Structure formats: structure tokens, C-alpha cells
Tab-separated table of C-alpha atoms in Angstrom:
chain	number	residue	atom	x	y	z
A	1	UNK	CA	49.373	-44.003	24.922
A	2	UNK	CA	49.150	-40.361	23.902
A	3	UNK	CA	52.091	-38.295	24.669
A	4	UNK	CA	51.673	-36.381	27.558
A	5	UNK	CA	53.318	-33.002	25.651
A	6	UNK	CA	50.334	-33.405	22.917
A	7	UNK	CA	47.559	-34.118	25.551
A	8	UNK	CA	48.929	-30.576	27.372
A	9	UNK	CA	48.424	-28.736	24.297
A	10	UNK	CA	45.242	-30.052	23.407
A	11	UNK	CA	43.809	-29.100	27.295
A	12	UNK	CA	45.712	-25.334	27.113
A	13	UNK	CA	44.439	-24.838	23.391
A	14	UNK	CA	42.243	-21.805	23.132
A	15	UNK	CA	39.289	-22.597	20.405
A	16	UNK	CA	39.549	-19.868	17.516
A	17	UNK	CA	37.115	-16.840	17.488
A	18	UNK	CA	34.820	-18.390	14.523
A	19	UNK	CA	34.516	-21.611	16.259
A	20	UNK	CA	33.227	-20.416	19.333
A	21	UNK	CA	31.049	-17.579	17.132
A	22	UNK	CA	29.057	-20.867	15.136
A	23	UNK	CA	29.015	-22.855	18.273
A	24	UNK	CA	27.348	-19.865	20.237
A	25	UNK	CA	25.077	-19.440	17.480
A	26	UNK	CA	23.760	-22.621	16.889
A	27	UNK	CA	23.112	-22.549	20.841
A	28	UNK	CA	21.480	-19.202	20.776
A	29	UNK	CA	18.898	-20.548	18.439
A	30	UNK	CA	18.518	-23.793	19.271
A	31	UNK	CA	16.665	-22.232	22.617
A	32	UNK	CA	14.736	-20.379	20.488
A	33	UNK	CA	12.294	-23.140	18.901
A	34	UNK	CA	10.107	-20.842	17.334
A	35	UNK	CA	12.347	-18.484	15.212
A	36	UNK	CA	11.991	-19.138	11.317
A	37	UNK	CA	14.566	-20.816	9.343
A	38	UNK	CA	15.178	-18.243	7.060
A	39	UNK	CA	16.121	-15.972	10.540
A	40	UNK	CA	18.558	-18.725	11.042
A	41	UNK	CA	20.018	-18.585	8.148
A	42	UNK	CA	20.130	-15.110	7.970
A	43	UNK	CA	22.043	-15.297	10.455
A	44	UNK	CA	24.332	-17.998	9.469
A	45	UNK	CA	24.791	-15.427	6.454
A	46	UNK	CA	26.067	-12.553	8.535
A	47	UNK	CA	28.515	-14.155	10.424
A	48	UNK	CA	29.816	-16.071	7.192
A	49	UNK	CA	30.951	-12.400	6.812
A	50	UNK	CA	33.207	-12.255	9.721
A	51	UNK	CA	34.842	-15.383	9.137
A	52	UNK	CA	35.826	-13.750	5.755
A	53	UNK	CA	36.924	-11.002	7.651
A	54	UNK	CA	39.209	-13.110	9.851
A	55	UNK	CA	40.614	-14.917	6.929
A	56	UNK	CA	41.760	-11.632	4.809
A	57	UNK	CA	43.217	-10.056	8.186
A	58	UNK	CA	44.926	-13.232	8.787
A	59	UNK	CA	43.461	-13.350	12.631
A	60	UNK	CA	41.208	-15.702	14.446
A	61	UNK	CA	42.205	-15.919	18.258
A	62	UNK	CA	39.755	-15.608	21.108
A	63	UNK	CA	40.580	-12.153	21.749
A	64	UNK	CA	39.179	-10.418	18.740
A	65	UNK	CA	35.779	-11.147	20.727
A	66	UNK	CA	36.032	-8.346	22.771
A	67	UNK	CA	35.368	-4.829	22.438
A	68	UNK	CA	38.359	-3.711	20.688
A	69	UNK	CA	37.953	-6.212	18.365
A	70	UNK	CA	34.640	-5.624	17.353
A	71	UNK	CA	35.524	-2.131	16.589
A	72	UNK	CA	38.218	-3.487	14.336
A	73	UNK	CA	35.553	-5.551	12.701
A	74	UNK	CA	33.005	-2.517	12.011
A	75	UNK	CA	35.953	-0.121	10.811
A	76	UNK	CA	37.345	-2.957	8.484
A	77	UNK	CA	33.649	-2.607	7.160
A	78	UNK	CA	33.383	0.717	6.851
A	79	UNK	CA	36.507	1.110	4.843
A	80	UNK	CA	35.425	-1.443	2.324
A	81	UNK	CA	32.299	0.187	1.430
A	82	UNK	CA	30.818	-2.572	0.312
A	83	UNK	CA	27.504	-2.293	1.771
A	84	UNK	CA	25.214	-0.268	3.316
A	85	UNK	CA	25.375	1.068	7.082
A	86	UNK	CA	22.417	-1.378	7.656
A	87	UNK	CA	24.189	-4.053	7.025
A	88	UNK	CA	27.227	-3.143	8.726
A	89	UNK	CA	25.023	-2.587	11.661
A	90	UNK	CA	23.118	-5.971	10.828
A	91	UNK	CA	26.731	-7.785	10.674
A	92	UNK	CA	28.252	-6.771	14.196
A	93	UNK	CA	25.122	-6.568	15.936
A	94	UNK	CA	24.879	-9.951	15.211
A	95	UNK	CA	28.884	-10.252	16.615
A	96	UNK	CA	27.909	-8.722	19.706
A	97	UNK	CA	24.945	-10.479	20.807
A	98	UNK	CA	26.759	-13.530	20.269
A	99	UNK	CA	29.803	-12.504	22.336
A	100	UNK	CA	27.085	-11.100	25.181
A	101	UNK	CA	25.396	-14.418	25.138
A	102	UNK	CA	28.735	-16.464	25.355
A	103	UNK	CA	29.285	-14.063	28.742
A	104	UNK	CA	25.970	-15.256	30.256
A	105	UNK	CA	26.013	-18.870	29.347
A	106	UNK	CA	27.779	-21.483	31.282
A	107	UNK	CA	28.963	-23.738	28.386
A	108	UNK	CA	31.636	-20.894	27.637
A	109	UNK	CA	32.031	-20.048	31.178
A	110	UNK	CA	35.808	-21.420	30.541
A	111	UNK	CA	36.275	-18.646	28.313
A	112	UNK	CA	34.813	-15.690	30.079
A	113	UNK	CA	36.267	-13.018	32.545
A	114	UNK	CA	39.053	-10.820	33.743
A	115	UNK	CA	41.377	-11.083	30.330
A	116	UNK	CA	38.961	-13.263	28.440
A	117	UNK	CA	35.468	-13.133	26.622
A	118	UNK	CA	33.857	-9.582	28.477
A	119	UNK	CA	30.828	-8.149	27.609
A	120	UNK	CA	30.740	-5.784	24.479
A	121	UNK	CA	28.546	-2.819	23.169
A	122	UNK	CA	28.025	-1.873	19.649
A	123	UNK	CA	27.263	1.737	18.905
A	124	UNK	CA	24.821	1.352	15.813
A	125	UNK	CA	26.869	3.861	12.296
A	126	UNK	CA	24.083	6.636	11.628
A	127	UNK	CA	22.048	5.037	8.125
A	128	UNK	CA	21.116	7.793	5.437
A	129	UNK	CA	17.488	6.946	4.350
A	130	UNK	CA	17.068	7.945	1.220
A	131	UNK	CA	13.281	9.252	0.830
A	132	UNK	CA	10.780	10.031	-2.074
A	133	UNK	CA	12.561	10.205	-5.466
A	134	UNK	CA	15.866	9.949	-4.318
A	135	UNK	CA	15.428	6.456	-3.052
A	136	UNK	CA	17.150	3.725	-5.716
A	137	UNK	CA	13.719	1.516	-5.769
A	138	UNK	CA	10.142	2.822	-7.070
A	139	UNK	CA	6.878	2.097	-8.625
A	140	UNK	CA	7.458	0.799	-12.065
A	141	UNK	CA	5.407	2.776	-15.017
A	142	UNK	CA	2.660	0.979	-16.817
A	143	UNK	CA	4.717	1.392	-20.116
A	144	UNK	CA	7.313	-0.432	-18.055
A	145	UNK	CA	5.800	-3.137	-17.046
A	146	UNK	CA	4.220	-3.592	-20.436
A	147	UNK	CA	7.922	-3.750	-22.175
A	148	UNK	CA	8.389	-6.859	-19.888
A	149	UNK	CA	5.479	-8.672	-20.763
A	150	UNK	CA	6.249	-8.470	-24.255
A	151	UNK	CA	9.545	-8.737	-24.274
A	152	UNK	CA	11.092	-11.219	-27.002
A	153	UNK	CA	14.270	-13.506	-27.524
A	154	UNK	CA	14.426	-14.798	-23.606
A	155	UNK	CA	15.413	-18.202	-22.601
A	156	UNK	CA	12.992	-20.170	-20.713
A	157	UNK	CA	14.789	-19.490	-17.463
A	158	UNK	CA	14.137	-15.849	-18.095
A	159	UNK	CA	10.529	-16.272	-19.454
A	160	UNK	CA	9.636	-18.096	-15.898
A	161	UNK	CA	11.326	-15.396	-13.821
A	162	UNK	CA	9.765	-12.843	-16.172
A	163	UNK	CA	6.207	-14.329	-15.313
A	164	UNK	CA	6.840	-14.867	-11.699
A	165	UNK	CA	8.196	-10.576	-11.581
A	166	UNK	CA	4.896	-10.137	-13.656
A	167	UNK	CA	2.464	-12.229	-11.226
A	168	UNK	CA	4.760	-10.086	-8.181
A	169	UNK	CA	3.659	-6.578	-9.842
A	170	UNK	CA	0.286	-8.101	-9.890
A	171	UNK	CA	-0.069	-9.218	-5.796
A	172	UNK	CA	2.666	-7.524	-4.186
A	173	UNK	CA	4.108	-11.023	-2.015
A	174	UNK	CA	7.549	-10.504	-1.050
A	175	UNK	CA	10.635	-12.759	-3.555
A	176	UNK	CA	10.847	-15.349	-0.359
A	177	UNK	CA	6.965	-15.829	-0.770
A	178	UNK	CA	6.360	-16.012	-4.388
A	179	UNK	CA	6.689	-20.595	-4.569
A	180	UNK	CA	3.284	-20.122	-1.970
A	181	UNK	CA	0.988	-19.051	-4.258
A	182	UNK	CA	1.402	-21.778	-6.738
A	183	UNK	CA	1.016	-24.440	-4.097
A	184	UNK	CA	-2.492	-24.587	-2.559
A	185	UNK	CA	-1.218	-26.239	0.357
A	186	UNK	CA	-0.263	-22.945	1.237
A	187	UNK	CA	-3.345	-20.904	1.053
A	188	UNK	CA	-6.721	-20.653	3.216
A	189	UNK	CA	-9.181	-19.613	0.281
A	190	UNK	CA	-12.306	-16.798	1.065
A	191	UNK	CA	-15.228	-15.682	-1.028
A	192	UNK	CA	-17.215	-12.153	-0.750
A	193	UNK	CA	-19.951	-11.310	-3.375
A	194	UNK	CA	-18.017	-13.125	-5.766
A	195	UNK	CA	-14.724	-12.157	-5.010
A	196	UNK	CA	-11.808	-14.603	-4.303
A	197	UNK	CA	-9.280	-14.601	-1.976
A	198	UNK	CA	-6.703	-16.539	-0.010
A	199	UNK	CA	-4.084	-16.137	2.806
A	200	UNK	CA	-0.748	-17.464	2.562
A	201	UNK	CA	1.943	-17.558	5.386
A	202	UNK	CA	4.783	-15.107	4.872
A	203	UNK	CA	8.446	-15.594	6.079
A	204	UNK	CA	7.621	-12.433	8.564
A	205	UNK	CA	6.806	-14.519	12.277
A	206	UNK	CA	2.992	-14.558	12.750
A	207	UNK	CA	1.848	-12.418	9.592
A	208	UNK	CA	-0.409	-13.280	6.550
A	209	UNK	CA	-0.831	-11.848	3.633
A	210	UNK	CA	-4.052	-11.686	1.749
A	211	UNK	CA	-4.191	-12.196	-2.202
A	212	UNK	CA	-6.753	-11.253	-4.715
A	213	UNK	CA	-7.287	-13.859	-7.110
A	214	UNK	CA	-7.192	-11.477	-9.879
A	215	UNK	CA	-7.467	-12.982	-14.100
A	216	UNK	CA	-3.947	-12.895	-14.383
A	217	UNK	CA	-2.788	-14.024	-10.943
A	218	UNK	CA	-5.317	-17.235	-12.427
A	219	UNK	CA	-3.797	-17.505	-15.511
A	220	UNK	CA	-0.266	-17.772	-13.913
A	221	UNK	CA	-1.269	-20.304	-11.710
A	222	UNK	CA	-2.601	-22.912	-14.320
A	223	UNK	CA	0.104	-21.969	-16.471
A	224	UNK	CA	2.395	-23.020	-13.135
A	225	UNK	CA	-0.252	-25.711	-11.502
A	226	UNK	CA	2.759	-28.530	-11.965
A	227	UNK	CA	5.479	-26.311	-11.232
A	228	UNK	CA	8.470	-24.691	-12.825
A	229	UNK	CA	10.702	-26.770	-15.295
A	230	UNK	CA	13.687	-24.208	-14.992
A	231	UNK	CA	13.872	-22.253	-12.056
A	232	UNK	CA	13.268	-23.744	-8.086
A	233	UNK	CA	11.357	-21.229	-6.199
A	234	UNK	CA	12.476	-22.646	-2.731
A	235	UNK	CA	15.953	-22.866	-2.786
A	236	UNK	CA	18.319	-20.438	-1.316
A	237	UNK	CA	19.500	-18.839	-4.463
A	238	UNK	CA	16.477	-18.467	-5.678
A	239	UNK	CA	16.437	-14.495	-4.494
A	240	UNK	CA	19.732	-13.563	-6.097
A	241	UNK	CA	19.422	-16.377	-8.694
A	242	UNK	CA	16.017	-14.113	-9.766
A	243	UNK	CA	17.584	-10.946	-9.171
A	244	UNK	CA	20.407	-11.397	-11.851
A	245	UNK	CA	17.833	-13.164	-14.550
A	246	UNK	CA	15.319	-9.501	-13.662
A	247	UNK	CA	18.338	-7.333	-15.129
A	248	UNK	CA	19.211	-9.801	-17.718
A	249	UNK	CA	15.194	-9.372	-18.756
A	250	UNK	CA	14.809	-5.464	-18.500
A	251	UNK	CA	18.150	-5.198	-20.387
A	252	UNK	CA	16.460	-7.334	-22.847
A	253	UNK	CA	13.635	-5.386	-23.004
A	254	UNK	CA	15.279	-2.147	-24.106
A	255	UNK	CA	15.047	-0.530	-20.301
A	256	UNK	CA	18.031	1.464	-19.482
A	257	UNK	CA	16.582	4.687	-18.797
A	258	UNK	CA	18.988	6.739	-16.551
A	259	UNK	CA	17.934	6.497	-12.413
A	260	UNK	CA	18.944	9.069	-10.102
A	261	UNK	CA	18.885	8.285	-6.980
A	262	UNK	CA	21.523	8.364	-3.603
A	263	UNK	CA	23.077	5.497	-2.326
A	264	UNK	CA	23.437	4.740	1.284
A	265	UNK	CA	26.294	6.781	1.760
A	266	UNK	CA	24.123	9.775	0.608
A	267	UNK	CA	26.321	9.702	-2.832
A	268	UNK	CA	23.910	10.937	-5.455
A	269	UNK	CA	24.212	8.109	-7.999
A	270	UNK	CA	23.411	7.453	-12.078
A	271	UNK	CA	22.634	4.537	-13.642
A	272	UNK	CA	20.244	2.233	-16.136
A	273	UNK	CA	17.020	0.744	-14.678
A	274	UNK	CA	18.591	-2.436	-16.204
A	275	UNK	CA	21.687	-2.041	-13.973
A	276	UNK	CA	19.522	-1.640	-10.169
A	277	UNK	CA	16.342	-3.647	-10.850
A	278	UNK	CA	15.618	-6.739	-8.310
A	279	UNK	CA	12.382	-7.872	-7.223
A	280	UNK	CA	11.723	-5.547	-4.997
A	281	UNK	CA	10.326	-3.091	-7.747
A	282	UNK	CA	7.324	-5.567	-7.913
A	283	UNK	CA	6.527	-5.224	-5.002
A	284	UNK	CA	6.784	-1.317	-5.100
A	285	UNK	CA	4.629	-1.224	-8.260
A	286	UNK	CA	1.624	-3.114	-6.532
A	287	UNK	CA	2.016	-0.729	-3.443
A	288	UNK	CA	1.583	1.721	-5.590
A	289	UNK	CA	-1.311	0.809	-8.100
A	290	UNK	CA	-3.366	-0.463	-4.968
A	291	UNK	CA	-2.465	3.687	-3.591
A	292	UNK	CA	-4.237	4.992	-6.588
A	293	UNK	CA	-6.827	2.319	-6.513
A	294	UNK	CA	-7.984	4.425	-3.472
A	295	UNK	CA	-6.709	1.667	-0.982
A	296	UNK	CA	-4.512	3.473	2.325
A	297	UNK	CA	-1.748	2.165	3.757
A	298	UNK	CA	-3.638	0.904	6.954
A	299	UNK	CA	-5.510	-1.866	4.067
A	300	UNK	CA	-2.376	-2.203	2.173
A	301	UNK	CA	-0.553	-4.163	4.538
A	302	UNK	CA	-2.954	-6.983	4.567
A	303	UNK	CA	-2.154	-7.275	0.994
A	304	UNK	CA	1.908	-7.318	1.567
A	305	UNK	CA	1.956	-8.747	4.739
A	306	UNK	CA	3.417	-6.360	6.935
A	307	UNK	CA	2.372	-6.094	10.424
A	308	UNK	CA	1.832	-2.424	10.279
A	309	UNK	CA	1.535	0.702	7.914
A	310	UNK	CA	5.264	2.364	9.001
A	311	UNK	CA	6.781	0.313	6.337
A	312	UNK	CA	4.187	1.143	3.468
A	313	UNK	CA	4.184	4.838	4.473
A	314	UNK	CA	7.623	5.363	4.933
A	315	UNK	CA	9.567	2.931	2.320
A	316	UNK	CA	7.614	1.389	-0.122
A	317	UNK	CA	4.824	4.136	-0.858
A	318	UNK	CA	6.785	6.535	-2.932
A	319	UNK	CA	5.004	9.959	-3.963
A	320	UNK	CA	6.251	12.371	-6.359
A	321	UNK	CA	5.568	15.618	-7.021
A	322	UNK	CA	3.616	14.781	-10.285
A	323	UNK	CA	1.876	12.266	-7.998
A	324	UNK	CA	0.926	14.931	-5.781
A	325	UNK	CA	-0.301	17.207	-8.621
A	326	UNK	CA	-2.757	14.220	-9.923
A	327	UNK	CA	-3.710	13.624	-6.236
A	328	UNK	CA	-4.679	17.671	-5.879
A	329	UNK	CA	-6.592	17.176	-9.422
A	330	UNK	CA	-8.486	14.364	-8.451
A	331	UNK	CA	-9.363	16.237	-5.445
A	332	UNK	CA	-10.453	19.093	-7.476
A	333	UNK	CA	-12.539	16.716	-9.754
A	334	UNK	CA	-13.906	14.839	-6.794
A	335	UNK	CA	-15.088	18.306	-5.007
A	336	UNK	CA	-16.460	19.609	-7.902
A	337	UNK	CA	-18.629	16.447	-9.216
A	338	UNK	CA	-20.095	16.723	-5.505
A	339	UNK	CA	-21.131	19.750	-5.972
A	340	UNK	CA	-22.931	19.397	-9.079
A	341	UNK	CA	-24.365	16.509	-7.955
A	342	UNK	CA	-25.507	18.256	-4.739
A	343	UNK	CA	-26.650	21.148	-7.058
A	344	UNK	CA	-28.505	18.621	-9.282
A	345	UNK	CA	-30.166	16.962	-6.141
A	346	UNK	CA	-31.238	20.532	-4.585
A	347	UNK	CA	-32.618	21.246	-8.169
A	348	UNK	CA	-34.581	18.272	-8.499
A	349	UNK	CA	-35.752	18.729	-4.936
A	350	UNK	CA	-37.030	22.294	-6.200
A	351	UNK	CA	-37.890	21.303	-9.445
A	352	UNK	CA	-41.333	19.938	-8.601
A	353	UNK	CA	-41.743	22.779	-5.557
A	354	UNK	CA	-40.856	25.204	-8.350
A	355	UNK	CA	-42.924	23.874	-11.042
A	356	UNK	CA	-46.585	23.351	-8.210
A	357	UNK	CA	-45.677	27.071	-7.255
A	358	UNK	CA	-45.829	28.276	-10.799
A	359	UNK	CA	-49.168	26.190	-11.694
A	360	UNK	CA	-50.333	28.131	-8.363
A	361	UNK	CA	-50.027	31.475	-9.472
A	362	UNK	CA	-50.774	30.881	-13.512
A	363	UNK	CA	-54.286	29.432	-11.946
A	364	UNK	CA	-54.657	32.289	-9.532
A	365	UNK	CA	-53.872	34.851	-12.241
A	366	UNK	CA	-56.423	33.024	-14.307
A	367	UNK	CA	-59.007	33.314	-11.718
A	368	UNK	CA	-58.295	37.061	-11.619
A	369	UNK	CA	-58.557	37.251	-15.569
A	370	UNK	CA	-61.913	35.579	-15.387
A	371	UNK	CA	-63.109	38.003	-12.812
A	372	UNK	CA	-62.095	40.321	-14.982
A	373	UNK	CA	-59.321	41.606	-12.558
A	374	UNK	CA	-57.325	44.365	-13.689
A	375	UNK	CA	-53.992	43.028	-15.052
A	376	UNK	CA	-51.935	45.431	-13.417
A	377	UNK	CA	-52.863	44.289	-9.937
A	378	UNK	CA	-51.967	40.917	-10.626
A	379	UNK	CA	-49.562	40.656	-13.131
A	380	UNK	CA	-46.284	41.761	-11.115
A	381	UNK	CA	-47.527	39.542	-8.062
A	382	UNK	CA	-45.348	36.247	-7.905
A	383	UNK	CA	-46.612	35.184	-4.032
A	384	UNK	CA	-49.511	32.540	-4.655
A	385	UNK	CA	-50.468	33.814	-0.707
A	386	UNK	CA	-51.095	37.637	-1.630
A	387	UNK	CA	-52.741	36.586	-5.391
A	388	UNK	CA	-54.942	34.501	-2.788
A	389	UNK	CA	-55.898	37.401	-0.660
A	390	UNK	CA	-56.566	39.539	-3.614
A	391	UNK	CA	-59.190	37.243	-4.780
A	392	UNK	CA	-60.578	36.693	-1.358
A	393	UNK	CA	-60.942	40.468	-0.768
A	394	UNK	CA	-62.191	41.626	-4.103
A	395	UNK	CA	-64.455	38.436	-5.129
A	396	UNK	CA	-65.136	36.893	-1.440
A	397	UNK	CA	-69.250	37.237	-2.968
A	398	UNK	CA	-69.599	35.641	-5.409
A	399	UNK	CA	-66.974	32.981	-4.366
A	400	UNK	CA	-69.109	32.060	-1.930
A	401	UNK	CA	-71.729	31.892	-3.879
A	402	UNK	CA	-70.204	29.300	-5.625
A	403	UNK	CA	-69.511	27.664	-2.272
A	404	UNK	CA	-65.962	28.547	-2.035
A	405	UNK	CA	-65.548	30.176	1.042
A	406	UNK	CA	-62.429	32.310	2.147
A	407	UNK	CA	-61.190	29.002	4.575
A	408	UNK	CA	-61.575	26.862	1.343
A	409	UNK	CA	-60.155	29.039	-0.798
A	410	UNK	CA	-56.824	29.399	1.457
A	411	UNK	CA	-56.915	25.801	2.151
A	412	UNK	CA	-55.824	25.156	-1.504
A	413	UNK	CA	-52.932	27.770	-0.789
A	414	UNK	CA	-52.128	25.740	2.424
A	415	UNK	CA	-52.092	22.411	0.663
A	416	UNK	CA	-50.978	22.973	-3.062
A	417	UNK	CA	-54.128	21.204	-4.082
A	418	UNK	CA	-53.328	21.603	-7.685
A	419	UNK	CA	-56.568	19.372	-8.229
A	420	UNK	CA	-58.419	21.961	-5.926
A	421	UNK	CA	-57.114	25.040	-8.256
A	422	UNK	CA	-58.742	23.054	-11.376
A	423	UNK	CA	-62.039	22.818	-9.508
A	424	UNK	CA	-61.672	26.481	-8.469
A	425	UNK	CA	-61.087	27.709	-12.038
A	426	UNK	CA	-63.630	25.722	-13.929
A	427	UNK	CA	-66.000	27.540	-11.662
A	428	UNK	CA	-64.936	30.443	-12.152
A	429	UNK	CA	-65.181	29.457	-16.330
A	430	UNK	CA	-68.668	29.375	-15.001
A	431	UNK	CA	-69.630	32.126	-13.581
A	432	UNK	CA	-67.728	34.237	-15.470
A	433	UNK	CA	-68.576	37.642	-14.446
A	434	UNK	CA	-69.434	40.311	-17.170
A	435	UNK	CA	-66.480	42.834	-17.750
């Protein structure tokens, strides 16, 4: 029989803070059947943190979940500067929603009310967004990229993550989504005048992203077609697991240019490309060849599955000032090529026009000659309608002897009947009047 001292404790217990945190949030989205795993785990992630938190304070009653708490829990955050104010953010968001949640839901009704679980409200930290060249990821350089691919000396785990950063410069698929396009199971293929395509599911709810079978995306996939002997695309430290190798590989590969850029504390910050490279610098690199392929950012986001342009205008499509200077070039280029060519079209367009109204007036003036015409009243005329009327009023006689009457005569004006003018002339050969 259980002793009646240790079944009163057990009933008057309170459950620690992370218990009840995990509990609620295995609840929260186990009524949400359609979130992605990797939202869940996200998740799971984020609140690993505040269990680490409770541990190194030494705390983990019931009555940190409440608002005072929670502010304990963002300043303990703060003052570690470990991460960004995102992720703070990201962290006790995540705190209070489940604390809100417990307050609404009757299997921790027990728990809730006057001097117990209350509701809470977080008050998001203000997040510096670094923008243009200050930001710490960018568009790697063609040189760059090229120092990768032929980098030497790298262990096959680093020659498969080197190839899989290669294939991501080349398509642009997020880290998470890189194992779908060496598994066809994944992909819906298309075909336009040749070109190939397919569609692969991205971890984003509801969003595709469309690929361009390009030679080398090809290439990488036979190379790949029975998988990777070193590295496992799908597990969950794959992303970090690929970071590390990445500045492992550019360190190899000689790349430890100094960055500027500011952190997001808005500390300006120096250090080698070697030191802050992760994946994300593929994906930043295809953004950006596909920008100066002539793509915009509307079309873009098919390619990197996002749902709208915000993200490629405002964090992935970086332009710098020399970018801008080549843009304004290219602009120049482009105006002026259009107007040659528009010059060269109106030019052939008067070409023939100007070439049938100079055979008009070198027959007229040789009509003139053969009538014996005095040069000087034909010479300086360049109108083929006034050297007409000067041969209809001073020859209209014998013209019409020849049966060319004045009508006929302007007719060949009227019509640029070159044939007409050869007629005309040969006649005239003729007749040839005396001088």
C-alpha cells in the first residue's frame, strides 16, 4: 500500500516549467496535421534553448511561465549575445505562444489562473537588417567559384559537399532541398522547345521550385544517380554538418579574402570568406547570375521557391555600386544599339526611295540634255516634279508627238515608273532634236 505522505506529494506536486513547455508543444502540433516536420522540429530546436536556459540559471518551477519570467528569459538572451535579435525573437515567441495556448486549453486548465499560468505578451527586440554590401552573405565571384571547383587535396567527404555547393551555385535550391534533386521520385519533369525542367517540393508549405536541367546540374546527377558514399543528405546534421566541411573547402582553396560586413548588432565586422561561408552563398550566387541573365525577381522565385519576390528583392538580390555602374552601361549599350539599328532600318527604308528618286531626276535631266535644254535650268533642280513641268512646258510638242502626252508624262512622276522613264528617254534618243 503506498504511503499516504508519498501519495500527497505526488497529487500537490507542481510539474516543472520544461515539462509542461514539451507537453504543450507536442499538443499544439499534434492539432495541426498539416505543418511540416522540419517546422516541428524547428521548434523542438528553440525550446531545447530554454531548457538550457533553465539548467544554467538553476530554475525550472511553473512560475517562470509567466510574464516576468519570460522577460528574464529574453534579457538572459540578450546579455549572452550569442545570436541574432531574430532568433531571440524566434526563441521566446515560441515561449509565449506556448504559455498562451496552455491558458486556452483545458488539459492545463489545473495550472492556469489567479497566481498560476496567465496569459503573456512578448514585445518583439528591434532587428538591424543589414542591406547591400554591408550584409555578411553575397553573390560569390566567378573566380570564386572557379577556385572551388578546382580545388585539390580534399577528402571525399569534402569533394561530395564541394559538388553538392557547386550543383547549389548552379540551381539555387535551398541546403534542406538539395537530397531532392538526385532522387527522381521527387521531381515532376517538363519540356519546352527542347528545354528541360522539373519541379521539386521545397520544405516551404505549398511552394515548388522549378529547376533547369542545365549540363552540369546532368553531370552531377549521374555522377550521384546511386547516391552519396560519405555524406547523408537527409539527416538533421546534414545543414551544419555541410556548413563546417564549406569552410574547411574554401580554406582549402586559398579563399580568405577579408569581408566587411555588420553583424546583427550593427557591429561593423572583419573577417576571411573562409571564416563566414555556409550554403547560403550558393544560393546568393544563382540569384544573382539569373539577375544578370536578364531574369527579375517576379521569375526568380519560381527558380528558388519562394512564394513571392520580397525575399529576392530585399535579402538575397544584392547590388553594388559597381553593379549599378555595369547596369547604367548596359543601358547605355542597349539604347544606343537601338538606335543604330532604328537608324539602319530608316536608312534601308530610304535607301531604295532615295536611290528611285535619284534615277528620276538623272533620267529627267537626260531628257532635258537630249532636248538640248540649257544646263543651267536644269542642273540645280533636285525635285523630279518641277524637272517634270519643265519638260512639259518647254517640249509639251513634240512630246506629244511622240505620244507622250502631259497626263502620261506626269503619270511616270506619280508612279516612279522607272521602266516608264526608260521608254521616255529612248524616245527622246530618237527624236533627238537638233541643237
Amino acid at each position: 500500500m503506498a504511503n499516504p505522505q508519498n501519495l500527497r506529494h505526488s497529487v500537490t506536486r507542481t510539474p516543472k516549467a520544461t515539462t509542461l513547455l514539451h507537453r504543450a508543444l507536442d499538443l499544439y502540433y499534434a492539432e495541426k496535421p498539416r505543418i511540416k516536420e522540419n517546422t516541428v522540429k524547428e521548434a523542438r530546436k528553440l525550446l531545447k534553448s530554454y531548457c538550457g536556459y533553465c539548467q544554467e540559471v538553476g530554475k525550472d518551477k511553473m512560475s517562470m511561465l509567466s510574464q516576468k519570467g519570460l522577460n528574464e528569459y529574453r534579457d538572459y538572451l540578450v546579455r549572452q549575445r550569442s545570436t541574432s535579435n531574430m532568433r531571440i525573437n524566434s526563441k521566446c515567441e515560441l515561449v509565449a505562444r506556448l504559455i498562451n495556448y496552455m491558458v486556452g486549453h483545458s488539459s492545463f486548465s489545473r495550472y492556469c489562473g489567479n497566481d498560476k499560468i496567465q496569459l503573456v505578451k512578448y514585445n518583439q527586440l528591434e532587428e538591424y537588417k543589414a542591406k547591400g554590401e554591408d550584409k555578411l552573405r553575397r553573390p560569390l565571384t566567378e573566380d570564386e567559384v572557379k577556385a572551388v571547383a578546382e580545388c585539390v587535396g580534399l577528402t571525399p567527404h569534402q569533394n561530395e559537399y564541394r559538388d553538392l555547393f557547386l550543383t547549389q551555385c548552379e540551381c539555387g535550391c535551398r541546403a534542406s532541398d538539395l537530397w531532392r534533386l538526385f532522387d527522381r521520385t521527387q521531381q515532376v519533369y517538363y519540356t519546352h522547345k527542347g528545354q528541360e525542367a522539373f519541379t521539386i517540393n521545397t520544405q516551404k508549405e505549398d511552394i515548388k521550385a522549378v529547376i533547369i536541367k542545365t549540363a552540369q546540374l546532368m553531370e552531377m546527377q549521374e555522377k550521384y544517380k546511386h547516391g552519396f558514399c560519405k555524406i547523408n543528405t537527409k539527416s538533421e546534421s546534414f545543414v551544419s554538418n555541410y556548413d563546417a566541411a564549406l569552410k574547411r573547402i574554401f580554406r582549402a582553396a586559398g579563399l580568405d579574402t577579408m569581408e566587411q560586413y555588420t553583424d546583427a548588432y550593427g557591429v561593423a565586422q572583419n573577417k576571411p570568406l573562409h571564416v563566414i561561408i555556409n550554403s547560403h552563398f550558393g544560393r546568393y550566387t544563382f540569384i544573382k547570375d539569373c539577375f544578370e541573365k536578364g531574369l527579375n525577381a517576379s521569375e526568380i522565385k519560381y527558380l528558388t521557391g519562394h512564394a513571392d519576390e520580397t525575399m529576392v528583392n530585399d535579402v538575397y538580390l544584392i547590388i553594388t555600386a559597381k553593379d549599378k555602374a555595369n547596369n547604367v552601361f548596359k543601358a547605355l549599350e542597349r539604347v544606343t544599339k537601338e538606335s543604330h539599328q532604328s537608324d539602319n532600318a530608316v536608312n534601308e527604308q530610304q535607301q531604295p526611295q532615295q536611290s528611285t528618286a535619284q534615277a528620276e531626276i538623272l533620267h529627267l535631266r537626260n531628257i532635258l540634255a537630249f532636248f538640248g535644254c540649257e544646263y543651267d535650268k536644269y542642273m540645280n533642280v533636285n525635285n523630279a516634279y518641277e524637272l517634270v513641268r519643265l519638260i512639259t512646258t518647254e517640249y509639251e510638242v513634240p512630246l506629244c508627238n511622240m505620244g507622250w502626252s502631259v497626263q502620261k508624262l506626269e503619270s511616270l512622276y506619280k508612279a516612279h515608273d522607272m521602266e516608264g522613264y526608260k521608254h521616255l528617254r529612248a524616245d527622246v534618243e530618237k527624236l533627238r532634236l537638233p541643237q
